[in-house]
Amino acid sequence: MRVSCYRIVVLLSLLNFSLAQYLVLNFSDDIFLSGFDNNSTNAYSDSDGDGFGQSESTSDHEHDPGSWRPIFELDDSSTVDLTLTRYYSGLQKIISAASEGNTRFMEEGVTELEVFASAGDLHAKSVMGFVYGIGMIREKSEAKSFLQHQLAAEGGNMQSKMALAYRYIRLDMHDKAAQLYSELAETAFNSFLFCKDYTTFVPIRIHRGPVQDTGMLRKFHGEDSEDFKIIESYAQIGYPSAMNKTGLFYYFGLRGLRRDHAKGILWFSKALENGELNSMVIMGDIYSRGAGVERNYAKASLYSAFNGLGYLYLKGYGVDKNYTKAREFFEKVADTEDLSGIYYLGMMYLRGIGVKRDVKQATRYFLVAANGGLPKAIYQMAKMLHVAARINKNLKMLKLAAALYKTVAESGPWSSMSRWALGAYVKGDVGKAFILYSRMSELGYEVAQSNAAWILDRYGEKSMCMGVSGFCTDKERQERAHALWLRASKQGNDYAAQLVGELF
């Protein structure tokens, strides 16, 4: 008897353009979909809502408590819990010390956070987990680092959950890794506010092998970037597509620009006035979610394209709920091979909303969207694999589920650290970039691991690397760089593997 198979070809790590890691696995229907049928929903919990995305506009700080965001994006400081003032005071000293190469500030910052952590501050515990993990002003201790992260994670610190999940992967504790990454991926999923997931930021590799990637970095100099100046100049003289791009750069803080919702919406509005359809889609999303503006369903329905209209009819936002119209709009979008429309059709078939429930058909839609790189679809595939792995006690499936969850989790709000690190690096602040990449390294980001290691190798003492007793000794730098290259190599970085092989 012929058995049909599901082929999964999913980008496992959102790596830079010069390096991509793919995994192809085939699973037959009877294994992959065992435990799922069209009369039950046992593949999914209701913890992530209906799977159509977050309808409310929530701040990144709510998704990432203890985020380093207030230090790097001061406009968001009004959303910060004032009880965390002492925590941010200590953290600010650490960041400033790394930037300026001030060992006294670093000692003061670490000591302050150590005191706060001992007093029960969860976010201070998370940073101390980082401090002990790399041996910065304190003796390196994996045991102390693990304990601090564990306590912080139990209290809800998401960055410590990332650090623990990555450690479980390295220890081949894939069940624990999958469970933690599933929680993190769910948080990331709920932070995706827009149909096309504009908010996800792919970490940029600052080097190509042993040399700096000057061509790539030239594009990320913010308002000083020649590319941006050209695009903005075209926007100013009336080119609608340039207006839309300028809006994207400002609204999402892309290409090294400081995030500015007001400027972004202004340029979207100008583009919209000139008939730019992509801006229409974005403005529809913005008004339907109330992201940066007051929520207005009338304007949302006016601006939304087929995808947005489908979403409004599906939810009944500003219009009468109508599943048939929702499906028709999603089908129109799917016919243009738009991944979001394909994903939403998958959710309708999975939930049996406006159509007869059909898990296999839903899975086909998810596979197309997941193989196109849509994080929300990758999340749904991870959930299905996770359940199937438990039912079948299949280790290969469990590993893949954890890897897919990890890919989605790395798109969460804590990924903004990569944007801040890149911004610091292109402005010549190597110390600030290095400490941010180092923090991301322990969270499991391969690009950050290779970037931090490369900075150590290229800049040496000028990397502002802090060791146990002040600036890193040559030995401490070499050991830290080797550890980073080794971790990057185990995540598929060929250049890192080459370096590690040469050392051995």
Short mmCIF file of C-alpha atoms in Angstrom, two decimals:
data_model
loop_
_atom_site.label_atom_id
_atom_site.label_comp_id
_atom_site.label_asym_id
_atom_site.label_seq_id
_atom_site.Cartn_x
_atom_site.Cartn_y
_atom_site.Cartn_z
CA MET A 1 0.00 0.00 0.00
CA ARG A 2 1.35 3.43 -0.94
CA VAL A 3 1.92 5.70 2.05
CA SER A 4 1.88 9.46 1.49
CA CYS A 5 4.51 11.50 3.30
CA TYR A 6 4.89 14.99 4.65
CA ARG A 7 8.17 16.60 3.69
CA ILE A 8 9.38 19.31 6.01
CA VAL A 9 12.01 21.64 4.58
CA VAL A 10 12.16 24.39 7.16
CA LEU A 11 14.82 27.01 7.86
CA LEU A 12 15.92 25.98 11.32
CA SER A 13 18.02 29.04 12.15
CA LEU A 14 17.34 32.53 10.86
CA LEU A 15 20.96 32.94 9.92
CA ASN A 16 22.57 35.59 7.78
CA PHE A 17 22.53 35.34 4.02
CA SER A 18 25.89 33.59 3.70
CA LEU A 19 24.88 30.68 5.91
CA ALA A 20 21.60 28.80 6.06
CA GLN A 21 20.87 25.53 7.83
CA TYR A 22 18.08 23.36 6.45
CA LEU A 23 16.72 20.06 7.66
CA VAL A 24 14.65 17.74 5.48
CA LEU A 25 12.65 15.03 7.19
CA ASN A 26 9.92 12.80 5.82
CA PHE A 27 7.14 11.39 7.97
CA SER A 28 4.35 9.14 6.83
CA ASP A 29 0.74 10.10 7.51
CA ASP A 30 0.19 7.31 10.01
CA ILE A 31 3.12 8.49 12.17
CA PHE A 32 2.94 12.24 11.74
CA LEU A 33 -0.82 12.58 12.19
CA SER A 34 -1.38 9.75 14.66
CA GLY A 35 -3.43 11.01 17.56
CA PHE A 36 -5.04 13.72 15.44
CA ASP A 37 -8.45 13.40 13.91
CA ASN A 38 -11.07 15.73 12.54
CA ASN A 39 -13.28 15.34 15.59
CA SER A 40 -10.82 16.44 18.25
CA THR A 41 -8.45 19.30 19.00
CA ASN A 42 -5.97 17.34 21.08
CA ALA A 43 -3.08 18.67 18.99
CA TYR A 44 -3.50 22.11 20.44
CA SER A 45 -4.15 23.78 23.73
CA ASP A 46 -6.12 27.01 23.93
CA SER A 47 -3.20 28.86 25.51
CA ASP A 48 -2.40 30.71 22.29
CA GLY A 49 -5.99 31.75 21.68
CA ASP A 50 -7.54 30.75 18.37
CA GLY A 51 -4.25 30.71 16.46
CA PHE A 52 -5.11 33.73 14.37
CA GLY A 53 -2.79 36.06 16.21
CA GLN A 54 -3.00 38.61 18.97
CA SER A 55 -5.94 40.96 18.58
CA GLU A 56 -4.77 43.38 21.24
CA SER A 57 -1.77 45.66 20.92
CA THR A 58 0.57 44.83 23.80
CA SER A 59 4.01 46.26 24.46
CA ASP A 60 7.19 44.26 24.03
CA HIS A 61 7.89 44.94 27.71
CA GLU A 62 4.79 42.93 28.66
CA HIS A 63 6.02 39.99 26.61
CA ASP A 64 9.61 40.36 27.84
CA PRO A 65 9.57 41.48 31.50
CA GLY A 66 12.94 42.79 32.60
CA SER A 67 13.77 43.61 28.98
CA TRP A 68 16.86 45.70 28.32
CA ARG A 69 14.71 47.87 26.04
CA PRO A 70 14.37 50.94 28.34
CA ILE A 71 18.15 51.42 28.20
CA PHE A 72 18.26 51.35 24.40
CA GLU A 73 14.86 52.76 23.46
CA LEU A 74 14.13 55.51 25.95
CA ASP A 75 10.80 56.33 24.33
CA ASP A 76 9.43 53.14 25.86
CA SER A 77 10.45 54.09 29.42
CA SER A 78 6.93 55.17 30.31
CA THR A 79 5.77 51.55 30.12
CA VAL A 80 8.35 50.30 32.61
CA ASP A 81 7.36 49.20 36.10
CA LEU A 82 8.84 51.85 38.41
CA THR A 83 9.69 49.17 40.98
CA LEU A 84 12.44 48.04 38.58
CA THR A 85 14.32 51.34 38.85
CA ARG A 86 17.12 49.82 40.94
CA TYR A 87 17.48 46.91 38.54
CA TYR A 88 17.82 49.23 35.56
CA SER A 89 20.28 51.40 37.46
CA GLY A 90 22.64 48.43 37.89
CA LEU A 91 22.09 47.22 34.36
CA GLN A 92 22.78 50.69 32.95
CA LYS A 93 26.15 50.73 34.75
CA ILE A 94 27.07 47.39 33.19
CA ILE A 95 26.16 48.58 29.70
CA SER A 96 27.98 51.91 30.17
CA ALA A 97 31.03 50.12 31.54
CA ALA A 98 31.13 47.81 28.53
CA SER A 99 30.80 50.79 26.19
CA GLU A 100 33.43 52.96 27.88
CA GLY A 101 35.78 50.24 29.13
CA ASN A 102 35.22 51.40 32.72
CA THR A 103 36.11 48.54 35.08
CA ARG A 104 34.98 50.51 38.16
CA PHE A 105 31.50 50.99 36.70
CA MET A 106 31.38 47.31 35.81
CA GLU A 107 32.26 46.30 39.37
CA GLU A 108 29.63 48.68 40.77
CA GLY A 109 26.93 47.46 38.36
CA VAL A 110 27.58 43.78 38.99
CA THR A 111 27.71 44.34 42.77
CA GLU A 112 24.40 46.23 42.71
CA LEU A 113 22.67 43.52 40.72
CA GLU A 114 24.17 40.84 42.95
CA VAL A 115 22.59 42.56 45.97
CA PHE A 116 19.23 42.93 44.19
CA ALA A 117 19.34 39.30 43.10
CA SER A 118 20.01 38.16 46.68
CA ALA A 119 17.00 40.23 47.74
CA GLY A 120 14.81 38.34 45.28
CA ASP A 121 14.82 40.53 42.16
CA LEU A 122 14.12 38.03 39.35
CA HIS A 123 15.54 40.14 36.55
CA ALA A 124 18.71 40.83 38.49
CA LYS A 125 19.02 37.05 38.93
CA SER A 126 18.80 36.67 35.15
CA VAL A 127 21.67 39.11 34.59
CA MET A 128 23.70 37.41 37.32
CA GLY A 129 23.14 34.13 35.48
CA PHE A 130 24.81 35.83 32.52
CA VAL A 131 27.63 37.21 34.72
CA TYR A 132 28.46 33.80 36.23
CA GLY A 133 28.03 32.08 32.87
CA ILE A 134 30.82 34.04 31.16
CA GLY A 135 32.98 34.88 34.20
CA MET A 136 32.55 38.67 34.13
CA ILE A 137 33.84 40.34 37.36
CA ARG A 138 32.90 37.09 39.14
CA GLU A 139 34.42 33.62 38.90
CA LYS A 140 32.85 31.62 36.11
CA SER A 141 30.44 29.02 37.51
CA GLU A 142 28.06 26.95 35.42
CA ALA A 143 26.28 25.79 38.59
CA LYS A 144 25.65 29.34 39.87
CA SER A 145 24.66 30.50 36.40
CA PHE A 146 22.14 27.67 36.02
CA LEU A 147 20.64 28.33 39.46
CA GLN A 148 20.20 32.05 38.84
CA HIS A 149 18.58 31.45 35.46
CA GLN A 150 16.36 28.74 36.90
CA LEU A 151 15.05 31.02 39.65
CA ALA A 152 14.55 33.89 37.21
CA ALA A 153 12.76 31.64 34.71
CA GLU A 154 10.43 30.28 37.37
CA GLY A 155 9.48 33.88 38.12
CA GLY A 156 8.68 34.59 34.46
CA ASN A 157 11.90 36.05 33.03
CA MET A 158 11.80 35.05 29.38
CA GLN A 159 15.48 35.61 28.65
CA SER A 160 16.42 33.15 31.38
CA LYS A 161 13.97 30.68 29.87
CA MET A 162 15.82 31.10 26.58
CA ALA A 163 19.16 30.50 28.30
CA LEU A 164 17.87 27.35 30.03
CA ALA A 165 16.21 25.95 26.90
CA TYR A 166 19.46 26.34 24.97
CA ARG A 167 21.38 24.58 27.76
CA TYR A 168 18.92 21.70 27.65
CA ILE A 169 19.55 21.40 23.89
CA ARG A 170 23.31 21.25 24.52
CA LEU A 171 22.78 18.60 27.20
CA ASP A 172 20.58 16.50 24.86
CA MET A 173 17.65 16.99 27.24
CA HIS A 174 15.30 17.49 24.31
CA ASP A 175 12.03 16.94 26.19
CA LYS A 176 12.80 19.77 28.61
CA ALA A 177 14.12 21.92 25.78
CA ALA A 178 10.98 21.41 23.71
CA GLN A 179 8.74 22.26 26.65
CA LEU A 180 10.55 25.50 27.44
CA TYR A 181 10.90 26.52 23.80
CA SER A 182 7.17 25.87 23.29
CA GLU A 183 6.39 28.45 26.00
CA LEU A 184 8.84 30.93 24.46
CA ALA A 185 7.51 30.34 20.94
CA GLU A 186 3.98 30.95 22.20
CA THR A 187 5.08 34.29 23.67
CA ALA A 188 6.79 35.17 20.39
CA PHE A 189 3.65 34.14 18.48
CA ASN A 190 1.53 36.45 20.64
CA SER A 191 3.92 39.32 19.95
CA PHE A 192 3.38 39.08 16.17
CA LEU A 193 0.97 41.93 15.61
CA PHE A 194 0.91 42.07 11.84
CA CYS A 195 -0.23 39.69 9.14
CA LYS A 196 3.18 39.57 7.48
CA ASP A 197 5.21 39.45 10.69
CA TYR A 198 7.04 42.69 9.89
CA THR A 199 8.17 42.80 13.51
CA THR A 200 10.59 39.88 13.20
CA PHE A 201 14.21 40.94 12.84
CA VAL A 202 16.76 38.57 11.34
CA PRO A 203 20.12 38.88 13.15
CA ILE A 204 22.83 40.18 10.84
CA ARG A 205 26.26 38.57 10.62
CA ILE A 206 28.88 41.33 10.80
CA HIS A 207 31.62 39.28 9.16
CA ARG A 208 32.20 36.96 6.24
CA GLY A 209 34.69 34.42 7.46
CA PRO A 210 37.73 36.28 8.82
CA VAL A 211 36.82 39.70 7.36
CA GLN A 212 34.24 42.33 8.21
CA ASP A 213 31.20 42.37 5.93
CA THR A 214 31.56 46.04 5.03
CA GLY A 215 29.02 45.91 2.21
CA MET A 216 26.30 44.58 4.49
CA LEU A 217 27.09 46.95 7.37
CA ARG A 218 26.98 49.98 5.10
CA LYS A 219 23.22 49.48 4.85
CA PHE A 220 22.67 49.80 8.60
CA HIS A 221 23.91 53.27 9.42
CA GLY A 222 20.44 54.61 10.20
CA GLU A 223 19.68 58.08 8.88
CA ASP A 224 23.34 58.40 7.86
CA SER A 225 23.11 55.40 5.55
CA GLU A 226 23.49 56.31 1.90
CA ASP A 227 20.79 53.76 1.00
CA PHE A 228 18.33 55.32 3.42
CA LYS A 229 19.16 58.87 2.29
CA ILE A 230 18.41 57.90 -1.30
CA ILE A 231 15.12 56.21 -0.39
CA GLU A 232 14.04 59.11 1.82
CA SER A 233 14.91 61.63 -0.89
CA TYR A 234 12.70 59.74 -3.36
CA ALA A 235 9.95 59.69 -0.73
CA GLN A 236 10.23 63.44 -0.26
CA ILE A 237 9.82 64.13 -3.97
CA GLY A 238 6.69 61.98 -4.15
CA TYR A 239 7.51 58.34 -4.99
CA PRO A 240 4.83 56.21 -3.22
CA SER A 241 6.96 53.03 -2.92
CA ALA A 242 9.78 55.04 -1.32
CA MET A 243 7.26 56.58 1.11
CA ASN A 244 6.16 53.08 2.12
CA LYS A 245 9.77 51.91 2.62
CA THR A 246 10.57 55.00 4.68
CA GLY A 247 7.52 54.27 6.82
CA LEU A 248 8.68 50.69 7.38
CA PHE A 249 12.17 51.83 8.39
CA TYR A 250 10.82 54.27 10.98
CA TYR A 251 7.87 52.25 12.28
CA PHE A 252 9.85 49.06 12.91
CA GLY A 253 13.26 50.61 13.58
CA LEU A 254 14.92 48.93 10.60
CA ARG A 255 18.30 49.60 8.98
CA GLY A 256 19.71 51.13 12.16
CA LEU A 257 16.99 53.77 12.57
CA ARG A 258 15.48 54.51 15.95
CA ARG A 259 11.93 53.16 16.11
CA ASP A 260 9.45 56.00 15.69
CA HIS A 261 5.78 55.05 15.28
CA ALA A 262 4.65 58.61 14.59
CA LYS A 263 7.08 59.12 11.69
CA GLY A 264 6.29 55.67 10.35
CA ILE A 265 2.54 56.28 10.32
CA LEU A 266 3.08 59.71 8.75
CA TRP A 267 4.95 58.17 5.81
CA PHE A 268 2.43 55.32 5.50
CA SER A 269 -0.35 57.90 5.32
CA LYS A 270 1.46 59.86 2.61
CA ALA A 271 2.04 56.66 0.63
CA LEU A 272 -1.60 55.73 1.07
CA GLU A 273 -2.72 59.10 -0.26
CA ASN A 274 -0.68 58.32 -3.37
CA GLY A 275 -2.31 54.91 -3.86
CA GLU A 276 0.46 52.68 -2.50
CA LEU A 277 -1.29 49.35 -1.78
CA ASN A 278 1.29 47.90 0.61
CA SER A 279 0.83 50.90 2.89
CA MET A 280 -2.89 50.28 2.74
CA VAL A 281 -2.37 46.77 4.08
CA ILE A 282 -0.11 47.99 6.89
CA MET A 283 -2.42 50.84 7.88
CA GLY A 284 -5.31 48.39 8.01
CA ASP A 285 -3.33 46.22 10.41
CA ILE A 286 -2.26 49.20 12.49
CA TYR A 287 -5.81 50.49 12.97
CA SER A 288 -7.30 47.02 13.57
CA ARG A 289 -4.80 46.32 16.39
CA GLY A 290 -4.42 49.85 17.74
CA ALA A 291 -0.65 49.60 17.39
CA GLY A 292 0.74 53.12 17.71
CA VAL A 293 -2.67 54.72 17.06
CA GLU A 294 -6.10 54.61 18.64
CA ARG A 295 -7.92 51.49 17.46
CA ASN A 296 -10.44 52.29 14.74
CA TYR A 297 -12.25 49.43 13.00
CA ALA A 298 -13.92 51.75 10.51
CA LYS A 299 -10.53 52.91 9.24
CA ALA A 300 -9.19 49.36 9.45
CA SER A 301 -11.93 48.05 7.13
CA LEU A 302 -11.43 51.04 4.83
CA TYR A 303 -7.68 50.46 4.46
CA SER A 304 -7.39 46.70 4.73
CA ALA A 305 -6.63 44.60 1.69
CA PHE A 306 -8.03 41.07 1.26
CA ASN A 307 -5.99 39.58 4.10
CA GLY A 308 -6.98 42.28 6.55
CA LEU A 309 -10.62 42.15 5.49
CA GLY A 310 -10.61 38.40 5.96
CA TYR A 311 -9.27 38.89 9.47
CA LEU A 312 -11.92 41.52 10.30
CA TYR A 313 -14.76 39.30 9.06
CA LEU A 314 -13.29 36.32 10.90
CA LYS A 315 -13.19 38.23 14.21
CA GLY A 316 -16.23 40.40 13.63
CA TYR A 317 -14.23 43.58 14.19
CA GLY A 318 -16.11 46.58 12.84
CA VAL A 319 -18.22 44.30 10.62
CA ASP A 320 -20.67 41.45 11.15
CA LYS A 321 -18.80 38.20 11.71
CA ASN A 322 -18.94 36.22 8.48
CA TYR A 323 -16.77 33.11 8.11
CA THR A 324 -17.70 32.59 4.46
CA LYS A 325 -16.48 36.07 3.50
CA ALA A 326 -13.38 35.60 5.64
CA ARG A 327 -12.51 32.37 3.82
CA GLU A 328 -13.15 33.94 0.43
CA PHE A 329 -10.79 36.83 1.19
CA PHE A 330 -8.09 34.49 2.50
CA GLU A 331 -8.44 32.33 -0.62
CA LYS A 332 -7.94 35.38 -2.83
CA VAL A 333 -4.74 36.17 -0.93
CA ALA A 334 -3.61 32.54 -1.01
CA ASP A 335 -4.05 32.49 -4.80
CA THR A 336 -1.33 35.15 -4.96
CA GLU A 337 0.91 32.85 -2.87
CA ASP A 338 0.79 35.23 0.08
CA LEU A 339 1.99 33.15 3.04
CA SER A 340 -0.26 34.85 5.59
CA GLY A 341 -3.40 34.06 3.61
CA ILE A 342 -2.26 30.45 3.24
CA TYR A 343 -1.63 30.28 6.99
CA TYR A 344 -5.07 31.66 7.86
CA LEU A 345 -6.74 29.10 5.59
CA GLY A 346 -4.81 26.43 7.45
CA MET A 347 -6.15 27.73 10.76
CA MET A 348 -9.73 27.73 9.43
CA TYR A 349 -9.41 24.08 8.39
CA LEU A 350 -7.68 23.14 11.62
CA ARG A 351 -10.35 24.77 13.78
CA GLY A 352 -13.25 23.94 11.51
CA ILE A 353 -14.24 27.59 11.21
CA GLY A 354 -16.51 28.19 8.21
CA VAL A 355 -15.35 24.89 6.68
CA LYS A 356 -15.46 21.21 7.62
CA ARG A 357 -12.54 20.45 9.93
CA ASP A 358 -9.72 18.77 8.00
CA VAL A 359 -6.40 18.36 9.81
CA LYS A 360 -4.57 17.02 6.76
CA GLN A 361 -5.65 19.96 4.63
CA ALA A 362 -4.65 22.36 7.41
CA THR A 363 -1.24 20.71 7.60
CA ARG A 364 -0.71 21.11 3.86
CA TYR A 365 -1.33 24.84 4.18
CA PHE A 366 0.95 25.12 7.21
CA LEU A 367 3.75 23.30 5.39
CA VAL A 368 3.63 25.71 2.45
CA ALA A 369 3.72 28.73 4.77
CA ALA A 370 6.36 27.20 7.06
CA ASN A 371 8.63 26.31 4.15
CA GLY A 372 8.26 29.92 3.06
CA GLY A 373 9.64 30.98 6.44
CA LEU A 374 6.45 32.30 8.12
CA PRO A 375 7.10 32.04 11.89
CA LYS A 376 3.43 31.51 12.78
CA ALA A 377 3.21 28.50 10.47
CA ILE A 378 6.50 27.09 11.77
CA TYR A 379 4.99 27.39 15.26
CA GLN A 380 1.94 25.34 14.27
CA MET A 381 4.14 22.64 12.70
CA ALA A 382 6.26 22.54 15.85
CA LYS A 383 3.15 22.00 17.97
CA MET A 384 1.95 19.15 15.78
CA LEU A 385 5.38 17.50 15.81
CA HIS A 386 5.64 17.93 19.58
CA VAL A 387 2.36 16.12 20.19
CA ALA A 388 3.17 13.41 17.64
CA ALA A 389 6.61 12.90 19.22
CA ARG A 390 5.06 12.31 22.63
CA ILE A 391 2.44 9.92 21.28
CA ASN A 392 4.95 7.93 19.23
CA LYS A 393 7.90 8.40 21.63
CA ASN A 394 9.90 9.48 18.59
CA LEU A 395 13.17 11.21 19.52
CA LYS A 396 13.81 12.45 15.96
CA MET A 397 10.44 14.22 15.96
CA LEU A 398 11.08 15.66 19.43
CA LYS A 399 14.42 17.12 18.31
CA LEU A 400 12.81 18.67 15.26
CA ALA A 401 9.94 20.10 17.33
CA ALA A 402 12.46 21.70 19.70
CA ALA A 403 14.45 23.10 16.75
CA LEU A 404 11.33 24.59 15.15
CA TYR A 405 10.15 26.08 18.44
CA LYS A 406 13.64 27.57 18.84
CA THR A 407 13.42 29.23 15.43
CA VAL A 408 10.12 30.89 16.38
CA ALA A 409 11.28 31.74 19.91
CA GLU A 410 14.28 33.58 18.46
CA SER A 411 11.81 35.91 16.72
CA GLY A 412 10.44 37.06 20.10
CA PRO A 413 10.80 40.61 21.44
CA TRP A 414 14.17 39.78 23.07
CA SER A 415 15.59 39.53 19.52
CA SER A 416 15.67 43.37 19.55
CA MET A 417 19.06 43.00 21.25
CA SER A 418 20.48 42.06 17.86
CA ARG A 419 19.21 45.34 16.40
CA TRP A 420 20.76 47.35 19.26
CA ALA A 421 24.04 45.43 19.00
CA LEU A 422 24.26 46.04 15.26
CA GLY A 423 23.44 49.73 15.76
CA ALA A 424 26.19 50.04 18.36
CA TYR A 425 28.70 48.24 16.15
CA VAL A 426 28.16 50.36 13.05
CA LYS A 427 28.59 53.48 15.24
CA GLY A 428 31.95 52.18 16.45
CA ASP A 429 30.81 51.21 19.96
CA VAL A 430 32.42 47.79 19.94
CA GLY A 431 32.16 47.24 23.71
CA LYS A 432 28.38 47.77 23.77
CA ALA A 433 27.93 45.56 20.72
CA PHE A 434 30.08 42.84 22.29
CA ILE A 435 28.16 42.65 25.56
CA LEU A 436 24.83 42.52 23.71
CA TYR A 437 26.04 39.77 21.40
CA SER A 438 27.45 37.95 24.44
CA ARG A 439 24.06 38.09 26.17
CA MET A 440 22.35 36.78 23.03
CA SER A 441 24.97 34.06 22.75
CA GLU A 442 23.89 32.47 25.99
CA LEU A 443 20.28 32.64 24.75
CA GLY A 444 21.30 30.38 21.87
CA TYR A 445 21.55 32.74 18.89
CA GLU A 446 24.17 31.31 16.54
CA VAL A 447 24.74 34.59 14.71
CA ALA A 448 25.41 36.35 18.02
CA GLN A 449 27.86 33.61 19.02
CA SER A 450 29.88 34.02 15.84
CA ASN A 451 29.68 37.83 16.00
CA ALA A 452 30.91 37.92 19.61
CA ALA A 453 33.72 35.45 18.88
CA TRP A 454 34.77 37.40 15.79
CA ILE A 455 34.87 40.67 17.76
CA LEU A 456 37.18 39.03 20.31
CA ASP A 457 39.49 37.76 17.57
CA ARG A 458 39.53 40.99 15.57
CA TYR A 459 39.61 43.64 18.29
CA GLY A 460 41.46 41.91 21.13
CA GLU A 461 41.82 44.37 24.03
CA LYS A 462 39.61 46.90 22.22
CA SER A 463 36.67 44.48 22.45
CA MET A 464 36.21 45.76 26.04
CA CYS A 465 35.88 42.14 27.15
CA MET A 466 35.57 42.00 30.94
CA GLY A 467 37.01 39.04 32.81
CA VAL A 468 37.14 37.99 36.44
CA SER A 469 39.46 40.78 37.56
CA GLY A 470 38.78 43.59 35.12
CA PHE A 471 39.68 43.52 31.45
CA CYS A 472 40.04 40.02 30.00
CA THR A 473 43.52 38.58 29.90
CA ASP A 474 44.72 37.11 26.61
CA LYS A 475 43.93 33.67 28.01
CA GLU A 476 40.39 34.65 29.01
CA ARG A 477 39.70 36.16 25.59
CA GLN A 478 41.01 33.12 23.78
CA GLU A 479 39.02 30.72 25.96
CA ARG A 480 35.83 32.76 25.56
CA ALA A 481 36.27 33.04 21.79
CA HIS A 482 36.90 29.31 21.49
CA ALA A 483 33.77 28.49 23.53
CA LEU A 484 31.69 30.79 21.30
CA TRP A 485 33.08 29.37 18.05
CA LEU A 486 32.48 25.85 19.35
CA ARG A 487 28.82 26.58 20.12
CA ALA A 488 28.35 28.27 16.75
CA SER A 489 29.92 25.28 14.99
CA LYS A 490 27.48 22.91 16.69
CA GLN A 491 24.64 25.02 15.29
CA GLY A 492 25.85 24.62 11.72
CA ASN A 493 28.36 27.45 11.23
CA ASP A 494 30.92 26.03 8.79
CA TYR A 495 33.49 28.78 9.35
CA ALA A 496 33.29 28.23 13.12
CA ALA A 497 33.70 24.49 12.60
CA GLN A 498 36.79 25.15 10.50
CA LEU A 499 38.35 27.29 13.23
CA VAL A 500 37.55 24.79 15.95
CA GLY A 501 38.99 21.99 13.82
CA GLU A 502 42.21 23.95 13.28
CA LEU A 503 42.57 24.53 17.03
CA PHE A 504 42.19 20.83 17.74
#
